[in-house]
Short mmCIF file of C-alpha atoms in Angstrom, two decimals:
data_model
loop_
_atom_site.label_atom_id
_atom_site.label_comp_id
_atom_site.label_asym_id
_atom_site.label_seq_id
_atom_site.Cartn_x
_atom_site.Cartn_y
_atom_site.Cartn_z
CA MET A 86 -95.95 -104.68 147.49
CA THR A 87 -94.68 -105.67 144.11
CA ASN A 88 -94.02 -102.33 142.48
CA LEU A 89 -90.88 -102.62 140.13
CA ALA A 90 -89.73 -99.33 141.24
CA ALA A 91 -88.99 -100.40 144.63
CA ASN A 92 -86.13 -102.44 143.41
CA LEU A 93 -84.35 -98.61 142.72
CA VAL A 94 -85.51 -97.55 146.03
CA ALA A 95 -83.78 -100.50 147.52
CA THR A 96 -80.54 -100.34 145.45
CA ALA A 97 -80.48 -96.44 145.92
CA ARG A 98 -80.08 -97.18 149.44
CA GLU A 99 -77.46 -100.34 149.11
CA HIS A 100 -75.51 -98.75 146.48
CA GLY A 101 -76.29 -95.10 146.32
CA ASP A 102 -72.69 -94.08 144.99
CA ARG A 103 -72.29 -96.53 142.34
CA THR A 104 -72.80 -95.59 138.73
CA ALA A 105 -76.59 -96.67 137.55
CA VAL A 106 -76.23 -95.18 134.11
CA LYS A 107 -74.08 -93.51 131.95
CA LEU A 108 -73.75 -92.20 128.24
CA ASP A 109 -70.28 -91.26 127.45
CA GLU A 110 -69.05 -89.02 130.16
CA TYR A 111 -72.51 -88.05 131.46
CA VAL A 112 -73.03 -90.07 134.53
CA LEU A 113 -75.98 -90.90 137.08
CA THR A 114 -75.26 -92.59 140.35
CA TYR A 115 -78.06 -94.85 141.95
CA ARG A 116 -78.97 -91.93 144.08
CA GLN A 117 -79.02 -89.42 141.63
CA LEU A 118 -81.32 -91.84 139.50
CA HIS A 119 -83.41 -92.13 142.44
CA GLU A 120 -83.77 -88.60 143.23
CA ALA A 121 -84.44 -87.39 139.59
CA ALA A 122 -87.22 -90.13 139.40
CA ALA A 123 -89.09 -89.12 142.48
CA ALA A 124 -89.15 -85.75 141.02
CA VAL A 125 -91.02 -87.10 138.10
CA ALA A 126 -93.38 -89.02 140.58
CA GLY A 127 -93.84 -85.81 142.18
CA ASP A 128 -94.51 -84.08 139.02
CA LEU A 129 -96.75 -86.47 137.55
CA LYS A 130 -98.78 -86.47 140.95
CA GLU A 131 -99.12 -82.72 140.59
CA ARG A 132 -100.60 -83.27 137.09
CA GLY A 133 -103.24 -85.59 138.39
CA ILE A 134 -101.79 -88.84 137.07
CA ASN A 135 -103.27 -91.49 139.20
CA PRO A 136 -102.14 -95.05 140.00
CA GLY A 137 -102.94 -97.32 136.80
CA ASP A 138 -102.99 -94.15 134.17
CA ARG A 139 -100.97 -94.84 131.07
CA VAL A 140 -97.94 -92.65 130.39
CA GLY A 141 -95.91 -92.85 127.12
CA LEU A 142 -92.08 -92.62 126.37
CA VAL A 143 -90.93 -92.09 123.01
CA LEU A 144 -87.03 -91.58 123.78
CA PRO A 145 -83.73 -93.65 122.85
CA ASN A 146 -81.16 -95.20 125.06
CA VAL A 147 -80.30 -91.70 126.74
CA PRO A 148 -80.53 -90.94 131.00
CA ALA A 149 -83.88 -89.36 130.65
CA TYR A 150 -85.23 -92.79 129.74
CA PRO A 151 -84.69 -94.56 133.00
CA VAL A 152 -85.54 -91.53 134.99
CA LEU A 153 -88.68 -91.16 133.34
CA PHE A 154 -89.56 -95.05 133.32
CA TYR A 155 -89.06 -95.23 137.09
CA GLY A 156 -90.81 -91.81 137.83
CA ALA A 157 -93.65 -93.06 136.30
CA LEU A 158 -93.61 -96.27 138.08
CA LEU A 159 -92.93 -94.63 141.45
CA ALA A 160 -96.18 -92.76 140.83
CA GLY A 161 -97.94 -96.14 140.13
CA ALA A 162 -98.53 -95.50 136.62
CA VAL A 163 -98.37 -97.83 133.85
CA VAL A 164 -95.45 -97.19 131.24
CA VAL A 165 -96.28 -97.37 127.33
CA PRO A 166 -92.67 -97.67 125.70
CA MET A 167 -92.46 -96.89 122.06
CA ASN A 168 -89.86 -96.60 119.27
CA PRO A 169 -88.37 -93.16 118.69
CA LEU A 170 -88.10 -93.62 115.01
CA LEU A 171 -92.10 -93.88 114.87
CA LYS A 172 -93.81 -91.05 112.71
CA ALA A 173 -96.41 -88.64 114.39
CA ARG A 174 -99.55 -90.76 113.06
CA GLU A 175 -98.11 -94.14 114.49
CA VAL A 176 -97.50 -92.46 117.88
CA GLU A 177 -100.76 -91.29 117.75
CA TYR A 178 -102.48 -94.80 117.34
CA TYR A 179 -100.70 -95.82 120.49
CA LEU A 180 -101.79 -92.87 122.41
CA GLY A 181 -105.31 -93.69 121.34
CA ASP A 182 -105.31 -97.03 121.59
CA SER A 183 -104.20 -97.38 125.25
CA GLY A 184 -105.82 -94.44 126.69
CA MET A 185 -102.94 -92.35 127.45
CA SER A 186 -102.83 -89.52 129.97
CA LEU A 187 -99.53 -88.01 129.26
CA VAL A 188 -96.70 -88.93 126.61
CA TYR A 189 -92.90 -87.75 127.17
CA GLY A 190 -90.48 -87.44 123.86
CA TRP A 191 -86.94 -86.00 123.77
CA ASP A 192 -85.39 -83.10 122.18
CA GLY A 193 -84.31 -84.74 119.53
CA SER A 194 -87.11 -85.89 118.04
CA GLY A 195 -88.72 -82.67 116.41
CA ASP A 196 -92.29 -82.24 116.65
CA VAL A 197 -93.59 -85.82 116.52
CA VAL A 198 -94.59 -86.27 120.05
CA PRO A 199 -96.47 -82.50 120.38
CA GLU A 200 -97.94 -83.15 117.15
CA ALA A 201 -99.49 -86.81 118.31
CA ALA A 202 -100.23 -85.72 121.66
CA LYS A 203 -101.91 -82.62 120.31
CA ALA A 204 -104.26 -84.89 118.13
CA VAL A 205 -105.45 -86.97 121.07
CA GLY A 206 -105.81 -84.04 123.45
CA ILE A 207 -102.94 -84.83 126.07
CA PRO A 208 -100.01 -83.20 127.33
CA GLY A 209 -97.10 -83.89 125.21
CA ILE A 210 -93.67 -83.20 127.37
CA VAL A 211 -90.47 -83.05 125.58
CA VAL A 212 -87.17 -83.41 127.73
CA PRO A 213 -83.56 -83.14 127.01
CA ALA A 214 -81.62 -86.38 126.54
CA THR A 215 -79.71 -85.93 130.27
CA GLY A 216 -83.19 -85.88 131.77
CA PRO A 217 -85.96 -83.60 133.00
CA ALA A 218 -84.24 -81.48 135.32
CA GLU A 219 -87.07 -78.55 134.85
CA LEU A 220 -89.55 -80.92 135.88
CA GLY A 221 -89.92 -80.05 139.46
CA GLY A 222 -92.80 -81.58 141.59
CA THR A 223 -92.59 -82.14 145.23
CA PRO A 224 -90.42 -85.56 145.24
CA ALA A 225 -92.10 -88.84 145.70
CA PRO A 226 -89.23 -91.01 146.70
CA GLU A 227 -91.35 -94.02 147.85
CA ALA A 228 -93.13 -96.53 145.33
CA VAL A 229 -96.74 -96.37 145.28
CA GLU A 230 -98.13 -99.92 146.36
CA ARG A 231 -99.11 -102.06 143.68
CA ALA A 232 -100.27 -105.74 143.35
CA ASP A 233 -98.80 -108.48 141.68
CA SER A 234 -101.24 -108.58 139.10
CA ASP A 235 -101.44 -104.91 138.33
CA THR A 236 -100.24 -103.52 134.98
CA ALA A 237 -96.72 -102.20 134.99
CA VAL A 238 -95.90 -101.71 131.21
CA ILE A 239 -97.82 -102.19 128.29
CA LEU A 240 -95.83 -103.25 125.11
CA TYR A 241 -97.18 -103.21 121.56
CA THR A 242 -96.54 -106.21 119.56
CA SER A 243 -97.32 -108.46 116.44
CA GLY A 244 -99.87 -106.60 114.78
CA THR A 245 -99.91 -109.51 111.87
CA THR A 246 -103.58 -109.40 111.42
CA GLY A 247 -104.22 -105.75 111.74
CA GLN A 248 -102.91 -103.02 113.96
CA PRO A 249 -100.41 -103.98 117.08
CA LYS A 250 -101.80 -105.24 120.45
CA GLY A 251 -100.41 -104.13 123.74
CA ALA A 252 -99.38 -106.84 125.85
CA GLU A 253 -99.94 -105.98 129.49
CA LEU A 254 -96.83 -106.94 131.52
CA THR A 255 -97.35 -106.92 135.23
CA HIS A 256 -94.86 -105.92 138.13
CA HIS A 257 -94.43 -109.55 138.70
CA ASN A 258 -93.74 -110.66 135.35
CA LEU A 259 -91.10 -107.93 135.09
CA ASP A 260 -89.48 -108.33 138.47
CA SER A 261 -89.69 -111.98 138.06
CA ASN A 262 -88.12 -112.05 134.71
CA ALA A 263 -85.38 -109.26 135.64
CA ARG A 264 -84.32 -111.60 138.82
CA THR A 265 -84.06 -114.61 136.88
CA THR A 266 -81.65 -112.92 134.58
CA VAL A 267 -79.49 -111.64 137.20
CA GLU A 268 -79.58 -114.86 139.60
CA THR A 269 -79.64 -117.86 137.21
CA LEU A 270 -78.76 -116.51 133.28
CA ILE A 271 -76.11 -114.37 133.77
CA GLU A 272 -75.26 -114.17 137.14
CA ILE A 273 -74.81 -110.18 137.41
CA SER A 274 -73.60 -108.37 140.41
CA ALA A 275 -73.08 -105.02 141.20
CA ASP A 276 -69.47 -105.07 140.00
CA ASP A 277 -70.64 -105.67 136.51
CA VAL A 278 -71.13 -103.29 133.94
CA ILE A 279 -73.87 -103.89 131.06
CA MET A 280 -73.78 -102.50 127.34
CA GLY A 281 -76.85 -100.75 126.74
CA CYS A 282 -77.01 -100.96 123.05
CA LEU A 283 -80.39 -102.93 123.08
CA PRO A 284 -83.33 -100.56 122.81
CA LEU A 285 -85.11 -99.69 126.14
CA PHE A 286 -88.07 -99.35 124.55
CA HIS A 287 -87.91 -103.09 123.48
CA VAL A 288 -88.62 -105.41 126.18
CA PHE A 289 -85.25 -107.48 125.75
CA GLY A 290 -83.28 -103.98 126.75
CA LEU A 291 -85.57 -103.16 129.02
CA THR A 292 -85.54 -106.36 131.47
CA CYS A 293 -82.23 -107.96 130.74
CA GLY A 294 -80.54 -104.51 130.52
CA LEU A 295 -82.14 -101.66 132.62
CA ASN A 296 -84.39 -103.75 135.02
CA ALA A 297 -81.84 -106.55 135.77
CA ALA A 298 -79.08 -103.65 135.94
CA VAL A 299 -81.22 -102.11 138.83
CA VAL A 300 -81.71 -105.22 140.63
CA ALA A 301 -78.26 -106.21 140.94
CA GLY A 302 -76.84 -102.55 141.38
CA SER A 303 -74.66 -102.63 138.42
CA THR A 304 -73.94 -99.96 135.62
CA LEU A 305 -75.64 -99.63 132.26
CA THR A 306 -73.73 -97.91 129.72
CA LEU A 307 -76.04 -96.57 126.83
CA ILE A 308 -75.59 -96.07 123.09
CA PRO A 309 -78.43 -94.10 121.83
CA ARG A 310 -78.38 -95.89 118.43
CA PHE A 311 -76.31 -98.94 117.92
CA ASP A 312 -73.06 -98.57 116.03
CA PRO A 313 -70.40 -101.38 115.74
CA SER A 314 -67.43 -99.19 116.09
CA LYS A 315 -68.87 -97.03 118.96
CA ALA A 316 -69.71 -100.29 120.78
CA LEU A 317 -66.28 -101.99 120.31
CA GLN A 318 -65.15 -98.26 121.84
CA VAL A 319 -67.40 -98.39 125.04
CA VAL A 320 -66.66 -102.09 126.06
CA ALA A 321 -62.75 -101.16 125.75
CA ARG A 322 -63.46 -97.59 127.28
CA ASP A 323 -65.87 -98.75 129.94
CA LYS A 324 -64.71 -102.35 130.84
CA VAL A 325 -67.99 -103.85 129.99
CA THR A 326 -68.55 -107.26 131.32
CA VAL A 327 -71.87 -108.22 130.07
CA PHE A 328 -72.82 -107.70 126.43
CA GLU A 329 -76.59 -108.14 125.61
CA GLY A 330 -77.61 -107.90 121.54
CA VAL A 331 -79.43 -109.35 119.10
CA PRO A 332 -77.39 -111.31 115.98
CA THR A 333 -77.16 -108.55 113.78
CA MET A 334 -75.15 -106.68 116.40
CA TYR A 335 -72.77 -109.17 116.87
CA ALA A 336 -72.34 -109.64 113.21
CA ALA A 337 -71.78 -106.07 112.78
CA MET A 338 -69.01 -105.87 115.60
CA LEU A 339 -67.38 -109.13 114.30
CA HIS A 340 -67.01 -107.52 110.51
CA SER A 341 -66.10 -103.97 111.91
CA PRO A 342 -62.70 -102.84 110.54
CA ASP A 343 -62.01 -101.86 114.26
CA ALA A 344 -62.46 -105.58 115.07
CA ALA A 345 -59.18 -106.37 114.74
CA ASN A 346 -57.36 -104.18 117.15
CA ALA A 347 -60.55 -103.98 119.69
CA ASP A 348 -59.69 -104.57 123.24
CA MET A 349 -62.49 -106.91 124.40
CA SER A 350 -60.69 -108.40 127.30
CA SER A 351 -63.43 -107.18 129.99
CA LEU A 352 -66.05 -109.30 128.58
CA ARG A 353 -67.17 -112.00 130.60
CA THR A 354 -70.67 -113.11 129.35
CA CYS A 355 -72.62 -112.25 126.13
CA ILE A 356 -76.12 -113.13 125.46
CA THR A 357 -78.39 -112.92 122.38
CA GLY A 358 -82.05 -113.38 121.41
CA GLY A 359 -84.67 -111.77 119.06
CA SER A 360 -83.83 -114.00 115.94
CA ALA A 361 -81.55 -117.03 115.49
CA MET A 362 -78.18 -116.62 115.52
CA PRO A 363 -76.20 -118.23 112.82
CA VAL A 364 -73.79 -120.67 114.35
CA GLU A 365 -70.72 -119.59 112.40
CA ILE A 366 -71.33 -115.73 113.70
CA LEU A 367 -71.49 -117.12 117.15
CA ARG A 368 -68.13 -119.20 117.06
CA ASN A 369 -66.17 -116.53 115.12
CA PHE A 370 -67.42 -114.07 117.87
CA GLU A 371 -66.34 -116.47 120.47
CA SER A 372 -62.87 -117.07 118.96
CA THR A 373 -62.09 -113.60 117.86
CA PHE A 374 -63.12 -111.85 121.35
CA GLY A 375 -62.57 -114.59 123.85
CA CYS A 376 -65.94 -114.66 125.44
CA GLU A 377 -69.09 -117.16 125.66
CA VAL A 378 -72.26 -116.24 123.89
CA PHE A 379 -75.48 -117.81 125.28
CA GLU A 380 -78.51 -118.08 123.05
CA GLY A 381 -82.00 -117.70 124.61
CA TYR A 382 -85.82 -116.86 123.34
CA GLY A 383 -88.45 -114.86 124.84
CA LEU A 384 -91.22 -112.65 123.18
CA SER A 385 -93.08 -109.30 124.50
CA GLU A 386 -95.61 -111.58 126.17
CA THR A 387 -93.36 -113.36 128.26
CA ALA A 388 -91.36 -110.30 129.69
CA PRO A 389 -89.13 -111.60 127.69
CA VAL A 390 -86.98 -114.49 128.70
CA ALA A 391 -88.44 -118.06 128.23
CA SER A 392 -85.64 -120.27 127.75
CA PHE A 393 -81.92 -120.21 127.62
CA ASN A 394 -78.63 -121.99 127.11
CA GLN A 395 -77.72 -121.32 130.94
CA PRO A 396 -74.53 -121.27 132.57
CA GLY A 397 -73.76 -124.82 134.46
CA ARG A 398 -75.17 -126.67 131.76
CA PRO A 399 -73.87 -127.72 128.23
CA ARG A 400 -74.64 -124.88 125.52
CA LYS A 401 -76.04 -126.37 122.28
CA PRO A 402 -75.43 -123.64 119.68
CA GLY A 403 -78.27 -123.19 117.21
CA THR A 404 -80.73 -123.93 120.16
CA ILE A 405 -82.41 -121.64 122.41
CA GLY A 406 -81.82 -124.04 125.27
CA PHE A 407 -84.39 -124.96 127.99
CA PRO A 408 -87.06 -123.14 130.15
CA VAL A 409 -85.66 -120.83 132.62
CA ARG A 410 -86.80 -120.72 136.23
CA GLY A 411 -90.48 -120.08 136.88
CA CYS A 412 -91.35 -120.99 133.52
CA GLU A 413 -92.76 -124.18 131.70
CA MET A 414 -92.63 -124.88 128.04
CA ARG A 415 -94.25 -127.42 125.67
CA VAL A 416 -94.52 -128.20 121.85
CA VAL A 417 -97.97 -128.67 121.00
CA ASP A 418 -100.00 -129.48 117.79
CA ASP A 419 -103.11 -127.40 116.64
CA GLU A 420 -105.48 -129.10 119.31
CA GLY A 421 -102.82 -128.40 122.29
CA ARG A 422 -101.66 -131.87 122.48
CA ASP A 423 -97.72 -132.54 123.11
CA VAL A 424 -96.16 -133.95 120.17
CA PRO A 425 -92.94 -136.33 120.58
CA ASP A 426 -89.63 -135.17 120.85
CA GLY A 427 -88.02 -134.58 117.40
CA GLU A 428 -91.33 -133.31 116.00
CA PRO A 429 -92.00 -130.01 114.93
CA GLY A 430 -94.92 -128.19 117.02
CA GLU A 431 -95.97 -124.87 118.15
CA ILE A 432 -93.92 -123.48 121.51
CA ALA A 433 -96.53 -122.93 124.16
CA ILE A 434 -95.42 -121.21 127.72
CA ARG A 435 -96.76 -120.89 131.08
CA GLY A 436 -95.26 -119.31 134.04
CA GLU A 437 -94.68 -116.25 136.14
CA ASN A 438 -93.36 -114.23 132.86
CA VAL A 439 -96.71 -114.79 130.86
CA MET A 440 -98.37 -111.33 130.36
CA LYS A 441 -102.05 -111.22 131.84
CA GLY A 442 -103.42 -110.48 128.46
CA TYR A 443 -103.69 -107.92 125.63
CA TRP A 444 -104.74 -104.34 126.21
CA ASN A 445 -108.71 -104.19 125.77
CA ARG A 446 -108.64 -107.17 123.79
CA PRO A 447 -110.28 -109.95 125.47
CA GLU A 448 -110.64 -112.14 122.24
CA ALA A 449 -107.23 -111.91 121.27
CA THR A 450 -106.37 -112.85 124.79
CA GLU A 451 -108.52 -115.88 124.73
CA ALA A 452 -106.99 -116.95 121.53
CA ALA A 453 -103.26 -116.39 122.34
CA ILE A 454 -104.08 -118.20 126.01
CA PRO A 455 -106.83 -120.59 125.29
CA ASP A 456 -106.05 -123.01 128.26
CA GLY A 457 -103.44 -121.23 130.50
CA TRP A 458 -100.71 -121.84 127.98
CA PHE A 459 -99.46 -118.93 125.77
CA ARG A 460 -99.12 -119.85 122.20
CA SER A 461 -95.88 -118.35 120.79
CA GLY A 462 -96.83 -118.65 117.06
CA ASP A 463 -93.45 -120.43 116.73
CA ILE A 464 -92.55 -123.65 115.56
CA ALA A 465 -89.88 -125.49 117.30
CA THR A 466 -88.62 -128.97 118.32
CA ARG A 467 -87.49 -130.48 121.59
CA ASP A 468 -84.64 -133.09 121.74
CA ALA A 469 -84.18 -135.90 124.56
CA ASP A 470 -82.15 -133.52 126.60
CA GLY A 471 -84.98 -130.75 126.60
CA TYR A 472 -83.37 -128.34 124.38
CA TYR A 473 -85.75 -126.32 122.01
CA THR A 474 -84.81 -125.25 118.42
CA ILE A 475 -86.91 -122.80 116.48
CA VAL A 476 -87.59 -123.97 112.92
CA ASP A 477 -90.33 -121.73 111.54
CA ARG A 478 -92.68 -118.91 112.45
CA LYS A 479 -96.46 -119.72 112.54
CA LYS A 480 -96.81 -115.94 112.37
CA ASP A 481 -96.24 -113.57 109.61
CA LEU A 482 -94.54 -111.54 111.63
CA ILE A 483 -91.12 -110.09 110.10
CA ILE A 484 -87.83 -109.36 112.13
CA ARG A 485 -85.38 -106.86 110.49
CA GLY A 486 -82.49 -106.71 112.64
CA GLY A 487 -84.04 -107.27 115.80
CA TYR A 488 -87.17 -104.87 115.19
CA ASN A 489 -90.54 -106.17 114.65
CA VAL A 490 -92.19 -105.05 111.31
CA TYR A 491 -95.95 -106.00 110.94
CA PRO A 492 -96.74 -106.91 107.22
CA ARG A 493 -100.11 -105.54 107.53
CA GLU A 494 -99.24 -102.13 108.66
CA VAL A 495 -97.07 -101.69 105.63
CA GLU A 496 -99.57 -102.95 103.15
CA GLU A 497 -101.97 -100.57 104.54
CA THR A 498 -99.70 -97.80 103.97
CA LEU A 499 -99.09 -99.05 100.29
CA TYR A 500 -103.02 -99.08 100.00
CA GLU A 501 -102.90 -95.46 100.56
CA HIS A 502 -101.15 -94.79 96.86
CA PRO A 503 -103.66 -94.06 94.56
CA ALA A 504 -102.34 -96.65 92.02
CA VAL A 505 -101.86 -99.39 94.27
CA ALA A 506 -104.52 -102.30 93.77
CA GLU A 507 -103.06 -105.09 95.89
CA ALA A 508 -100.03 -105.38 97.71
CA ALA A 509 -98.29 -108.42 99.78
CA VAL A 510 -95.50 -107.51 102.44
CA VAL A 511 -93.33 -110.59 102.81
CA GLY A 512 -89.89 -111.39 104.59
CA ILE A 513 -86.82 -111.80 102.56
CA LYS A 514 -83.66 -113.59 103.78
CA HIS A 515 -80.92 -111.20 104.63
CA ALA A 516 -77.35 -112.29 105.64
CA GLU A 517 -76.90 -109.59 108.23
CA LEU A 518 -80.10 -108.29 109.05
CA GLY A 519 -81.93 -111.71 109.40
CA GLU A 520 -85.00 -110.66 107.11
CA GLU A 521 -85.23 -107.51 104.56
CA ILE A 522 -88.76 -106.27 103.71
CA GLY A 523 -90.33 -106.85 100.55
CA ALA A 524 -93.42 -106.14 98.64
CA ALA A 525 -95.16 -107.52 95.74
CA VAL A 526 -97.67 -104.87 94.13
CA ALA A 527 -100.56 -105.06 91.73
CA LEU A 528 -101.88 -101.87 90.18
CA LYS A 529 -105.29 -100.57 89.20
CA PRO A 530 -106.08 -100.96 85.40
CA GLY A 531 -104.79 -97.83 83.67
CA GLU A 532 -102.66 -96.70 86.59
CA GLU A 533 -98.84 -96.32 86.74
CA ALA A 534 -96.20 -96.23 89.32
CA ASP A 535 -92.69 -97.54 89.34
CA PRO A 536 -91.28 -99.45 92.63
CA GLU A 537 -89.07 -96.47 93.65
CA GLU A 538 -92.02 -94.23 93.96
CA LEU A 539 -94.00 -97.00 95.84
CA LYS A 540 -90.87 -97.23 98.20
CA ASN A 541 -90.50 -93.75 98.79
CA PHE A 542 -94.13 -93.36 99.58
CA VAL A 543 -94.01 -95.75 102.35
CA ARG A 544 -90.77 -94.27 103.59
CA ASP A 545 -92.23 -90.95 104.04
CA ARG A 546 -94.73 -92.37 106.45
CA LEU A 547 -93.62 -94.96 108.14
CA ALA A 548 -90.45 -95.15 110.56
CA ALA A 549 -87.42 -96.12 108.36
CA TYR A 550 -86.77 -99.80 109.50
CA LYS A 551 -90.44 -100.55 108.14
CA TYR A 552 -90.35 -99.41 104.70
CA PRO A 553 -89.81 -102.28 102.01
CA ARG A 554 -85.99 -102.01 100.45
CA ALA A 555 -87.43 -104.39 97.86
CA VAL A 556 -90.72 -103.64 95.74
CA TRP A 557 -91.71 -105.38 92.60
CA LEU A 558 -94.68 -105.15 90.29
CA VAL A 559 -97.25 -108.25 89.62
CA ASP A 560 -100.26 -108.75 87.38
CA ALA A 561 -101.91 -110.41 90.33
CA LEU A 562 -101.25 -111.66 93.97
CA PRO A 563 -101.91 -115.71 94.96
CA LYS A 564 -105.11 -115.95 96.61
CA GLY A 565 -106.99 -118.56 98.30
CA PRO A 566 -110.44 -120.13 97.68
CA THR A 567 -112.13 -117.14 99.62
CA GLY A 568 -109.94 -114.38 98.02
CA LYS A 569 -107.57 -114.16 100.75
CA ILE A 570 -104.01 -113.03 99.46
CA LEU A 571 -101.74 -115.74 100.48
CA ARG A 572 -98.51 -114.06 101.48
CA ARG A 573 -96.73 -117.50 101.87
CA GLU A 574 -97.12 -117.99 98.23
CA VAL A 575 -95.72 -114.57 97.30
CA GLU A 576 -92.04 -115.15 95.98
CA PRO A 577 -89.82 -112.38 95.14
CA PRO A 578 -87.86 -112.20 91.91
CA ALA A 579 -84.40 -113.76 91.41
CA ASP A 580 -82.72 -110.36 91.15
CA VAL A 581 -84.09 -109.08 94.67
#
């Protein structure tokens, strides 16, 4: 049996009195987490949720999240995590595309979940941040048996050519990657305290934070929404030993006015991923706070960790290290042939961590995994020591502060404005966020709209991290011979 929730059952038996999850003064031990998750599993079964049915989570990093996540898995359901910043119509897309049977939200998200659930005709349950205490089904404490290849989580990802696709991660994918994190990357034990500021709806926070903590029996201390001053306070207060974050988090903490007086002496290891870590930020963080920062690389489709600068071998700042246990990587050309060391090519990945495919998209799956090797869309080089360095992205995906933004989705929203004729959304280099979102817009003849109006139009319809902070008007957008808009030839004005 591979059900990922079996890890919680085992850890609750071995470390029942240890703190599993905390949010400031609110604490759940492993025994309490298991009991609450078992109640959720029982409630789901009484509601008619069967193994393989999809259950959605639209919550930030609050204690209810791990309770509902493991409760759904105990019942054999497939979890579909969603960003709590999404608007109702965005949530509605995920509900419909995944064929969801039920969705949970939390009491801080307003009417988003009930509205989206009503639109597709499924139950939308709103719970308090501390957990669904009112859900009182007959507890189901044992994990429903699932096969290695059964889907545990569907994570929606890169929709650069249309709407986001759901990557199906199996119980084995997630269990293997969590154990690799615990045993070889960070070497986590039950005595560790892990900072939970990475979103749990994101695979980095889910695998390397929550699932790894449950495997090891360590504590996950949560921050619902990242704030650098709060993060510094929590590290000192809870004696955090392992910090996990994206580069923008490290930069924000380093530049915080509270950094000079912060007590970071408990930190043992820091890991970073999601986008390239500037070497200057890495070195300054290490020298300021006296800890080591290890860089890695992964994707939603690889559960996520594929490569890492790992303990026991020299670190090479600026690289993404070398493949992790149970994973192989190559650098290939467009024909799938290996390229020589030092030459750029696309990263191809094979191993225990690679998804089974995209939900209900066999053609997209075939395109992504044409020969058993997943094509990442990222361009990299490999050196003679086997270390990989990302040099470019083949996909048009924009990563803003660690969040994925799909240009097509933003463009489609701009096209809803009656004055817009053409739109191209591109990433603009940003010192702190990595990339900012920009939009070049051509208006219809005779129509008028200023950039601020267009910016507000998108902001009212999409999550806050998605709308373009820079909008500029152009007479026409660059196009190829077939009339396709060429995003890569779109250049922002000098004053953007």
